[in-house]
Coordinates of C-alpha atoms and ligand atoms in Angstrom, one line a residue:
M1 CA -18.0 -10.8 3.8
S2 CA -16.8 -7.6 6.0
Y3 CA -15.5 -8.5 9.5
F4 CA -16.4 -5.1 10.5
E5 CA -20.6 -5.8 11.3
C6 CA -23.1 -4.3 13.4
R7 CA -24.8 -6.6 16.0
D8 CA -26.6 -6.4 18.4
G9 CA -27.1 -2.6 17.6
V10 CA -23.4 -2.1 18.0
T11 CA -20.6 -2.2 15.0
H12 CA -17.8 -5.0 16.0
A13 CA -14.9 -5.9 14.9
E14 CA -14.9 -9.3 14.7
Q15 CA -15.9 -10.2 17.9
V16 CA -14.6 -6.6 19.8
A17 CA -17.0 -4.5 20.3
L18 CA -15.7 -0.8 19.1
P19 CA -16.5 1.1 21.7
A20 CA -14.6 -1.3 23.7
I21 CA -11.8 -0.3 22.0
A22 CA -12.1 3.4 22.0
D23 CA -12.4 3.7 25.5
A24 CA -9.3 1.8 26.0
V25 CA -7.4 3.5 23.3
G26 CA -9.2 6.8 22.6
T27 CA -10.0 8.0 19.1
P28 CA -9.5 8.3 16.3
V29 CA -7.6 4.6 16.1
Y30 CA -7.6 2.4 13.4
V31 CA -9.0 -1.0 14.0
Y32 CA -7.5 -3.7 12.0
S33 CA -9.4 -7.5 11.7
A34 CA -6.8 -9.9 11.4
A35 CA -9.1 -12.4 10.4
A36 CA -9.9 -10.3 7.2
F37 CA -6.2 -10.1 6.3
R38 CA -5.4 -13.8 6.6
D39 CA -8.7 -14.0 4.7
A40 CA -7.7 -11.7 1.4
A41 CA -4.5 -13.2 1.7
R42 CA -5.6 -17.0 1.1
A43 CA -7.7 -15.7 -1.2
Y44 CA -5.8 -14.0 -3.3
R45 CA -3.4 -17.1 -3.0
Q46 CA -5.9 -19.5 -4.1
A47 CA -6.9 -16.8 -7.2
L48 CA -3.7 -18.0 -8.1
A49 CA -4.1 -21.6 -8.0
A50 CA -3.7 -22.0 -11.6
V51 CA 0.1 -20.7 -11.9
P52 CA 2.1 -22.9 -11.7
R53 CA 5.3 -21.6 -10.3
K54 CA 4.9 -17.8 -7.6
H55 CA 6.2 -15.8 -5.5
L56 CA 3.6 -13.6 -3.4
A57 CA 5.1 -10.2 -2.1
F58 CA 3.1 -7.7 0.3
A59 CA 3.4 -4.3 -0.8
V60 CA 4.9 -3.3 2.4
K61 CA 3.7 0.6 1.8
A62 CA -0.1 -0.6 2.0
N63 CA 0.2 -0.8 6.2
P64 CA 3.8 -1.6 7.6
N65 CA 2.3 -2.6 10.6
L66 CA 4.6 -4.8 12.0
A67 CA 1.8 -7.0 13.5
V68 CA -0.2 -7.1 10.5
L69 CA 3.8 -8.2 8.5
D70 CA 3.8 -11.1 11.1
V71 CA -0.1 -12.5 9.9
L72 CA 0.8 -12.0 6.0
A73 CA 4.1 -13.6 6.6
A74 CA 2.1 -16.2 8.8
E75 CA 0.5 -16.7 5.4
G76 CA 3.4 -17.6 3.4
Y77 CA 3.7 -13.6 1.9
G78 CA 6.9 -12.0 1.2
A79 CA 7.6 -8.2 0.7
D80 CA 7.6 -5.9 -2.0
I81 CA 9.6 -2.6 -0.5
V82 CA 10.4 0.5 -1.9
S83 CA 12.8 2.1 1.4
G84 CA 15.5 1.2 3.6
G85 CA 12.9 1.7 6.0
E86 CA 10.1 -1.4 4.5
L87 CA 13.5 -3.4 4.4
A88 CA 14.0 -3.1 8.2
Q89 CA 10.2 -3.2 8.6
A90 CA 10.0 -6.5 6.5
L91 CA 12.6 -8.1 7.8
V92 CA 11.8 -7.5 11.9
A93 CA 8.6 -8.9 10.7
G94 CA 10.4 -12.5 9.6
M95 CA 10.0 -12.0 6.4
P96 CA 12.9 -13.7 4.8
A97 CA 15.3 -11.5 3.0
A98 CA 15.3 -14.3 0.0
D99 CA 11.7 -13.7 -0.4
I100 CA 12.0 -9.6 -0.5
L101 CA 11.7 -7.8 -3.5
F102 CA 13.1 -4.5 -3.8
S103 CA 11.0 -1.6 -6.3
G104 CA 11.1 1.7 -6.3
V105 CA 11.8 4.2 -8.7
G106 CA 14.5 6.3 -6.3
K107 CA 16.5 3.7 -4.5
T108 CA 19.8 5.5 -2.4
D109 CA 23.0 3.9 -2.5
A110 CA 22.8 3.6 1.3
E111 CA 19.6 1.5 0.5
L112 CA 20.8 -0.5 -2.1
V113 CA 24.2 -1.5 0.5
A114 CA 22.1 -2.7 2.7
A115 CA 19.5 -4.1 0.0
L116 CA 22.7 -6.2 -0.9
D117 CA 24.4 -6.4 2.5
R118 CA 20.8 -8.5 3.7
G119 CA 20.6 -10.6 1.0
V120 CA 17.2 -9.4 -0.6
G121 CA 16.0 -11.6 -3.0
Q122 CA 15.1 -9.3 -6.3
F123 CA 16.2 -5.9 -7.0
N124 CA 13.3 -4.4 -9.2
L125 CA 15.8 -1.7 -11.5
E126 CA 13.9 1.5 -12.6
L127 CA 16.6 2.5 -15.2
E128 CA 20.0 1.6 -17.1
E129 CA 22.3 3.2 -14.8
E130 CA 20.8 1.8 -11.8
G131 CA 21.9 -1.6 -13.0
R132 CA 25.2 -0.2 -13.7
V133 CA 25.4 0.9 -10.1
L134 CA 24.1 -2.1 -8.4
G135 CA 26.3 -4.1 -10.4
A136 CA 29.5 -2.3 -9.2
L137 CA 28.8 -2.1 -6.1
G138 CA 27.8 -6.2 -6.4
V139 CA 31.2 -6.6 -7.6
A140 CA 32.7 -4.5 -5.0
R141 CA 31.1 -7.1 -2.5
R142 CA 31.6 -9.7 -4.3
Q143 CA 28.3 -10.9 -4.7
V144 CA 25.9 -10.9 -7.9
A145 CA 22.3 -9.4 -6.7
P146 CA 19.4 -11.0 -9.1
A147 CA 17.7 -8.5 -10.8
V148 CA 14.8 -7.7 -13.1
L149 CA 13.7 -4.8 -15.3
R150 CA 10.9 -2.6 -14.7
I151 CA 9.0 -2.1 -17.8
N152 CA 7.0 0.9 -18.5
P153 CA 4.6 -0.7 -21.0
A154 CA 2.5 2.9 -21.6
V155 CA -1.1 1.5 -20.3
D156 CA -2.9 3.6 -19.1
A157 CA -4.9 1.4 -16.1
D158 CA -7.6 4.2 -16.1
T159 CA -7.9 5.1 -12.4
H160 CA -6.5 8.1 -10.5
A161 CA -4.2 10.3 -11.9
K162 CA -2.6 10.5 -8.9
I163 CA -2.0 6.6 -8.3
T164 CA -1.5 5.6 -12.4
T165 CA 2.2 4.5 -13.2
G166 CA 2.4 3.1 -16.6
T167 CA 2.1 5.7 -19.0
S168 CA 4.7 6.8 -21.2
A169 CA 4.5 10.1 -19.6
S170 CA 5.2 8.2 -16.1
K171 CA 8.6 8.5 -14.2
F172 CA 8.2 4.3 -13.5
G173 CA 9.7 2.0 -15.4
V174 CA 11.7 1.5 -18.7
P175 CA 9.7 2.3 -21.9
I176 CA 9.1 -1.0 -23.0
A177 CA 10.3 0.2 -27.0
D178 CA 14.2 0.4 -25.3
A179 CA 13.8 -2.9 -23.3
P180 CA 15.6 -5.0 -25.6
A181 CA 18.8 -2.9 -25.8
I182 CA 18.6 -2.0 -22.4
Y183 CA 18.3 -5.5 -21.3
A184 CA 21.2 -6.9 -23.3
R185 CA 23.4 -4.2 -22.4
L186 CA 22.2 -4.9 -18.5
A187 CA 22.8 -8.4 -19.0
K188 CA 26.4 -8.2 -19.7
V189 CA 26.8 -6.3 -17.0
D190 CA 28.8 -7.9 -13.8
G191 CA 27.9 -8.2 -10.2
L192 CA 24.6 -8.2 -11.9
R193 CA 22.0 -11.3 -12.8
L194 CA 19.1 -10.0 -14.9
R195 CA 16.4 -12.8 -14.7
G196 CA 13.3 -11.4 -16.1
V197 CA 11.4 -7.9 -16.3
A198 CA 9.2 -6.5 -13.3
V199 CA 5.5 -4.4 -14.6
H200 CA 3.1 -2.4 -12.4
I201 CA 0.2 0.1 -14.1
G202 CA -0.9 1.8 -11.1
S203 CA -3.1 1.3 -8.3
Q204 CA -7.1 0.6 -7.3
I205 CA -7.3 -1.1 -10.9
T206 CA -11.3 -2.2 -11.5
D207 CA -10.9 -3.1 -15.2
L208 CA -8.9 -6.2 -15.9
S209 CA -8.4 -5.7 -19.2
R210 CA -5.6 -2.5 -18.4
L211 CA -4.1 -5.3 -16.9
E212 CA -3.9 -7.8 -19.1
A213 CA -3.5 -5.5 -22.2
A214 CA -0.4 -4.6 -20.1
Y215 CA 0.7 -8.0 -19.4
R216 CA 0.0 -9.4 -23.2
R217 CA 2.5 -6.6 -24.0
I218 CA 5.2 -8.1 -21.4
G219 CA 4.5 -11.7 -22.9
R220 CA 5.9 -10.4 -26.1
L221 CA 8.5 -8.5 -24.2
V222 CA 9.8 -11.9 -23.0
A223 CA 9.3 -14.0 -26.1
E224 CA 11.4 -11.1 -27.5
L225 CA 14.4 -11.1 -24.8
R226 CA 14.1 -14.9 -25.2
H227 CA 14.9 -14.7 -28.8
D228 CA 17.8 -12.5 -28.2
G229 CA 19.7 -15.4 -26.0
H230 CA 18.5 -13.7 -22.6
P231 CA 17.4 -17.1 -20.0
I232 CA 14.2 -15.4 -18.2
T233 CA 13.1 -16.7 -15.1
H234 CA 10.9 -14.5 -13.2
V235 CA 7.8 -12.0 -14.2
D236 CA 7.2 -10.1 -11.3
L237 CA 3.7 -9.1 -12.6
G238 CA 3.1 -6.2 -9.2
G239 CA -0.1 -5.2 -7.5
G240 CA -3.0 -3.0 -8.4
L241 CA -6.1 -5.0 -8.3
G242 CA -8.7 -2.5 -6.9
I243 CA -11.4 -3.3 -4.2
A244 CA -14.8 -1.7 -3.7
Y245 CA -15.1 0.9 -1.6
R246 CA -18.9 2.0 -2.4
P247 CA -21.1 -0.7 -1.4
E248 CA -22.4 -0.2 -4.6
D249 CA -18.8 -1.2 -5.8
T250 CA -18.1 -3.9 -8.3
P251 CA -14.5 -4.2 -9.1
A252 CA -12.7 -7.7 -10.5
S253 CA -12.2 -10.1 -7.8
P254 CA -9.4 -11.8 -6.8
A255 CA -10.2 -15.0 -8.5
E256 CA -11.0 -13.1 -11.9
Y257 CA -7.5 -11.7 -11.8
G258 CA -6.4 -15.0 -11.2
A259 CA -8.1 -16.6 -14.3
M260 CA -6.8 -13.9 -16.5
V261 CA -3.3 -13.8 -15.3
A262 CA -3.6 -18.0 -16.1
R263 CA -5.1 -17.4 -19.5
V264 CA -2.6 -14.6 -20.2
T265 CA 0.8 -16.1 -19.2
Q266 CA 0.2 -19.7 -20.0
G267 CA 3.1 -20.8 -21.0
W268 CA 5.4 -18.1 -20.6
D269 CA 7.6 -21.1 -18.1
V270 CA 8.7 -18.9 -15.2
T271 CA 8.2 -17.8 -11.6
L272 CA 5.2 -15.2 -11.8
Q273 CA 6.0 -12.5 -8.6
F274 CA 3.2 -10.4 -7.2
E275 CA 2.7 -7.2 -5.0
P276 CA -0.5 -7.0 -3.7
G277 CA -1.3 -4.1 -1.4
R278 CA -4.8 -2.9 -0.4
A279 CA -6.4 -6.2 -2.2
L280 CA -4.6 -7.7 1.1
A281 CA -5.1 -4.8 3.2
G282 CA -7.7 -1.9 2.4
A283 CA -10.9 -4.3 3.7
A284 CA -9.2 -5.3 6.8
G285 CA -9.2 -1.7 8.4
V286 CA -11.3 0.7 9.7
L287 CA -10.2 4.1 11.0
L288 CA -12.5 5.1 14.1
T289 CA -13.5 8.4 15.7
R290 CA -15.6 10.6 17.8
V291 CA -18.1 13.2 16.3
L292 CA -16.9 16.2 17.7
W293 CA -19.1 18.4 17.1
V294 CA -22.1 19.0 14.2
K295 CA -21.8 22.5 13.1
P296 CA -24.8 24.0 11.2
G297 CA -23.0 24.7 7.9
D298 CA -24.9 26.3 4.6
G299 CA -27.7 24.0 3.9
H300 CA -26.6 21.4 5.1
P301 CA -24.5 20.4 8.7
H302 CA -20.6 19.7 8.9
V303 CA -19.9 16.4 11.4
V304 CA -16.8 18.1 12.5
V305 CA -15.3 14.7 13.6
D306 CA -12.3 13.8 15.7
A307 CA -10.0 12.3 12.2
A308 CA -8.7 14.4 9.4
M309 CA -6.9 14.0 6.9
N310 CA -3.3 13.4 8.7
D311 CA -4.6 10.5 9.8
L312 CA -6.7 9.4 6.5
A313 CA -4.8 11.1 3.4
R314 CA -6.8 9.7 0.6
P315 CA -10.0 11.6 0.5
A316 CA -8.1 15.2 0.2
L317 CA -5.5 13.5 -2.1
Y318 CA -7.3 10.9 -4.1
D319 CA -10.9 12.1 -3.6
A320 CA -11.6 9.0 -2.1
W321 CA -14.4 8.1 -0.9
H322 CA -14.8 6.0 2.4
L323 CA -18.4 5.1 3.8
F324 CA -18.9 6.3 7.0
T325 CA -21.1 5.3 9.3
A326 CA -22.2 5.2 13.4
V327 CA -21.0 2.4 15.2
V328 CA -24.1 2.7 17.1
P329 CA -26.8 3.6 14.7
T330 CA -30.2 5.0 15.6
G331 CA -31.7 4.4 11.7
G332 CA -31.9 7.7 11.5
R333 CA -30.5 9.5 8.1
M334 CA -29.0 13.0 7.7
I335 CA -27.5 14.8 5.0
A336 CA -24.5 16.6 5.5
N337 CA -20.7 16.8 5.1
V338 CA -18.0 15.1 7.5
V339 CA -15.0 16.8 7.7
G340 CA -11.5 17.2 10.2
P341 CA -10.6 19.4 12.4
V342 CA -7.3 21.0 10.1
C343 CA -7.1 24.1 9.5
E344 CA -8.0 23.6 5.2
S345 CA -11.2 22.8 3.5
G346 CA -9.5 19.9 1.6
D347 CA -9.6 18.4 5.2
T348 CA -13.1 16.9 4.5
F349 CA -14.3 12.9 4.2
A350 CA -17.7 13.4 2.4
T351 CA -19.6 16.0 0.7
M352 CA -23.3 16.7 1.1
R353 CA -23.8 12.4 1.9
S354 CA -26.5 10.9 3.3
I355 CA -24.9 9.5 6.9
D356 CA -25.9 7.5 9.6
C357 CA -27.5 10.3 11.8
V358 CA -24.8 11.7 14.7
R359 CA -24.4 13.7 17.6
R360 CA -21.8 15.2 19.4
G361 CA -19.7 12.4 21.3
D362 CA -20.8 9.7 19.0
L363 CA -18.4 6.8 17.6
A364 CA -18.4 6.9 13.9
V365 CA -16.2 4.5 11.5
F366 CA -14.3 5.4 8.0
H367 CA -14.3 1.8 6.1
T368 CA -12.2 0.5 3.8
A369 CA -9.5 2.0 5.7
G370 CA -6.7 -0.3 6.3
A371 CA -4.7 -0.1 2.8
Y372 CA -2.9 3.5 2.8
G373 CA -4.4 4.5 5.9
A374 CA -2.4 4.6 8.8
S375 CA 1.3 4.3 6.5
M376 CA 0.4 7.8 5.2
A377 CA -0.9 9.4 8.3
S378 CA 1.4 12.1 9.9
T379 CA 1.4 15.1 12.5
Y380 CA 0.7 17.9 10.6
N381 CA -1.3 20.8 12.5
G382 CA 0.9 19.3 15.0
R383 CA -1.7 16.2 15.3
P384 CA -0.2 12.9 17.3
L385 CA 0.2 10.2 15.1
V386 CA -2.7 8.0 14.8
P387 CA -2.7 4.5 16.9
E388 CA -3.7 1.1 15.5
V389 CA -5.0 -1.8 17.2
L390 CA -5.3 -5.3 16.4
V391 CA -8.2 -7.9 16.8
D392 CA -8.4 -11.6 16.5
G393 CA -11.5 -13.2 17.5
A394 CA -12.5 -11.4 21.2
R395 CA -9.0 -9.9 22.6
F396 CA -7.2 -7.0 20.7
A397 CA -4.0 -5.2 21.3
V398 CA -2.6 -2.0 20.6
V399 CA 0.3 -2.3 17.7
A400 CA 0.7 1.3 17.3
D401 CA 1.1 3.6 19.8
R402 CA -0.5 7.1 19.8
G403 CA 2.0 9.7 19.4
S404 CA 2.3 12.5 21.2
A405 CA 3.0 16.4 21.7
E406 CA 6.5 15.3 23.8
A407 CA 8.2 13.3 20.9
M408 CA 7.0 15.9 18.4
L409 CA 8.8 17.8 20.4
A410 CA 12.0 15.9 21.4
R411 CA 13.1 15.4 17.4
Q412 CA 13.2 18.4 17.5
H413 CA 16.3 20.6 18.4
R414 CA 17.0 24.6 18.4
P415 CA 20.2 25.7 17.1
A416 CA 23.1 26.3 20.2
R417 CA 25.0 28.3 17.5
F418 CA 25.3 27.3 13.6
G419 CA 28.9 25.3 13.1
P420 CA 31.4 26.4 10.6
V421 CA 31.5 23.3 8.6
D422 CA 28.7 21.4 10.0
G423 CA 25.7 23.5 9.3
L424 CA 23.7 23.7 12.3
S425 CA 24.8 21.8 15.9
R426 CA 22.3 20.5 17.6
A427 CA 20.6 22.1 20.7
A428 CA 22.6 20.9 24.1
Ligands
LIG501 N1 4.2 -2.2 -6.6 C1 4.6 -1.5 -6.6 C2 5.5 -1.4 -8.1 C3 3.9 -0.8 -6.4 O1 4.5 1.0 -6.5 C4 2.3 -0.6 -5.7 C5 1.5 0.5 -4.9 C6 2.3 -1.4 -5.2 C7 2.9 -3.1 -5.5 C8 1.0 -2.3 -4.4 O2 -0.4 -2.0 -5.4 P1 -1.9 -2.2 -4.9 O3 -2.0 -3.4 -4.9 O4 -1.9 -1.6 -3.4 O5 -2.7 -1.2 -5.3 N2 -1.9 5.5 -1.9 C9 -2.2 5.3 -2.9 C10 -2.2 4.0 -3.8 C11 -0.2 4.1 -4.3 C12 0.0 3.0 -4.6 C13 1.4 3.0 -4.8 N3 2.2 2.0 -5.6 C14 -4.2 5.3 -2.3 O6 -4.1 5.2 -1.0 O7 -5.0 4.4 -2.9

């Protein structure tokens, strides 16, 4: 079920009519449903009920808003993080350090140290050298870092090329054929305690056979590693489960995913770790926007809205399709291009699409924008960062402020002079 539905002619988020949010906060604004997050979190956990030992870690990159992380922490989720910034976000949200998995293909030494100091539960190593550096940092701190080795299983996830991560040409993980030798060498590194492997082949995966193929390869590798004498206690199966963006989409459900996982991993005798992002957050948010102009075009009008590619980058980056509806639909339809104000033709949300009839001043929403929406926003074209609102039942709260021109200017400095050693000195 969707928590963003039209009732009495007006689109609501749970019990809150979207025009009330637009009046209070302005547009564009992301609107999240706490109940939608909770439902998705519970459905995902329930889908894995047959997995005896598991750890669920929300991929913070999908939606790092603290209020959202609070909701997921209360549902027993830890965090999958990829940077020092996400480490701070997860810790402030109250996720125990022990429940944090540190992924990421290019962790800096400073980030590794920060994670060691905070007692992060697991480091997902991307290459052999990272394990050696982490081990040395651990030895220097009289610590032993729990780690798994990320495997590149050479499986194409059959998703958008920019979000596929498990093919042999991609930058992620170590090639599965090299894994036993690398694992054996890293198992001897002081300051490091290797305890298993990780895999993540991409995002918005709708065909389970790709995930299953990757997991089966991982299962064979686990057997081989055990045969070599390594104690394997943890396997991180990553995230990647896709969701429906178009009304006609029928992606594999969490329940189908869970059944596949239970079948494929039967007898592995490990703690399975999961890193869902989109599957928890995607359907829990919309981007509320206002129509600025309906501009006559060559063949079709351009509906110019006040949200742009800097607020929701997915269409421009991945040709992503987000349902666009009027907040107060009149029943009429029109064929139009839906575009933002940014000075690039790439700032296009929909091309020659049949949409609800809209006019200047109308409110509208882009649906399924709770994952990789606000987290990918920028200030391009001097546009302030988009605010975020969380709805819970009949109440709502601003959980991220709108940026401002002042804030954008405040972090920039004109050089008072160029220092001889320091490079630029800051303006007074
Ligand atoms: N684990 C790792 C190691 C990841 O790299 C990712 C996502 C996840 C988990 C979560 O994947 P999910 O369950 O959300 O599919 N910005 C793109 C998606 C990029 C995904 C990056 N990695 C988009 O808007 O489609």
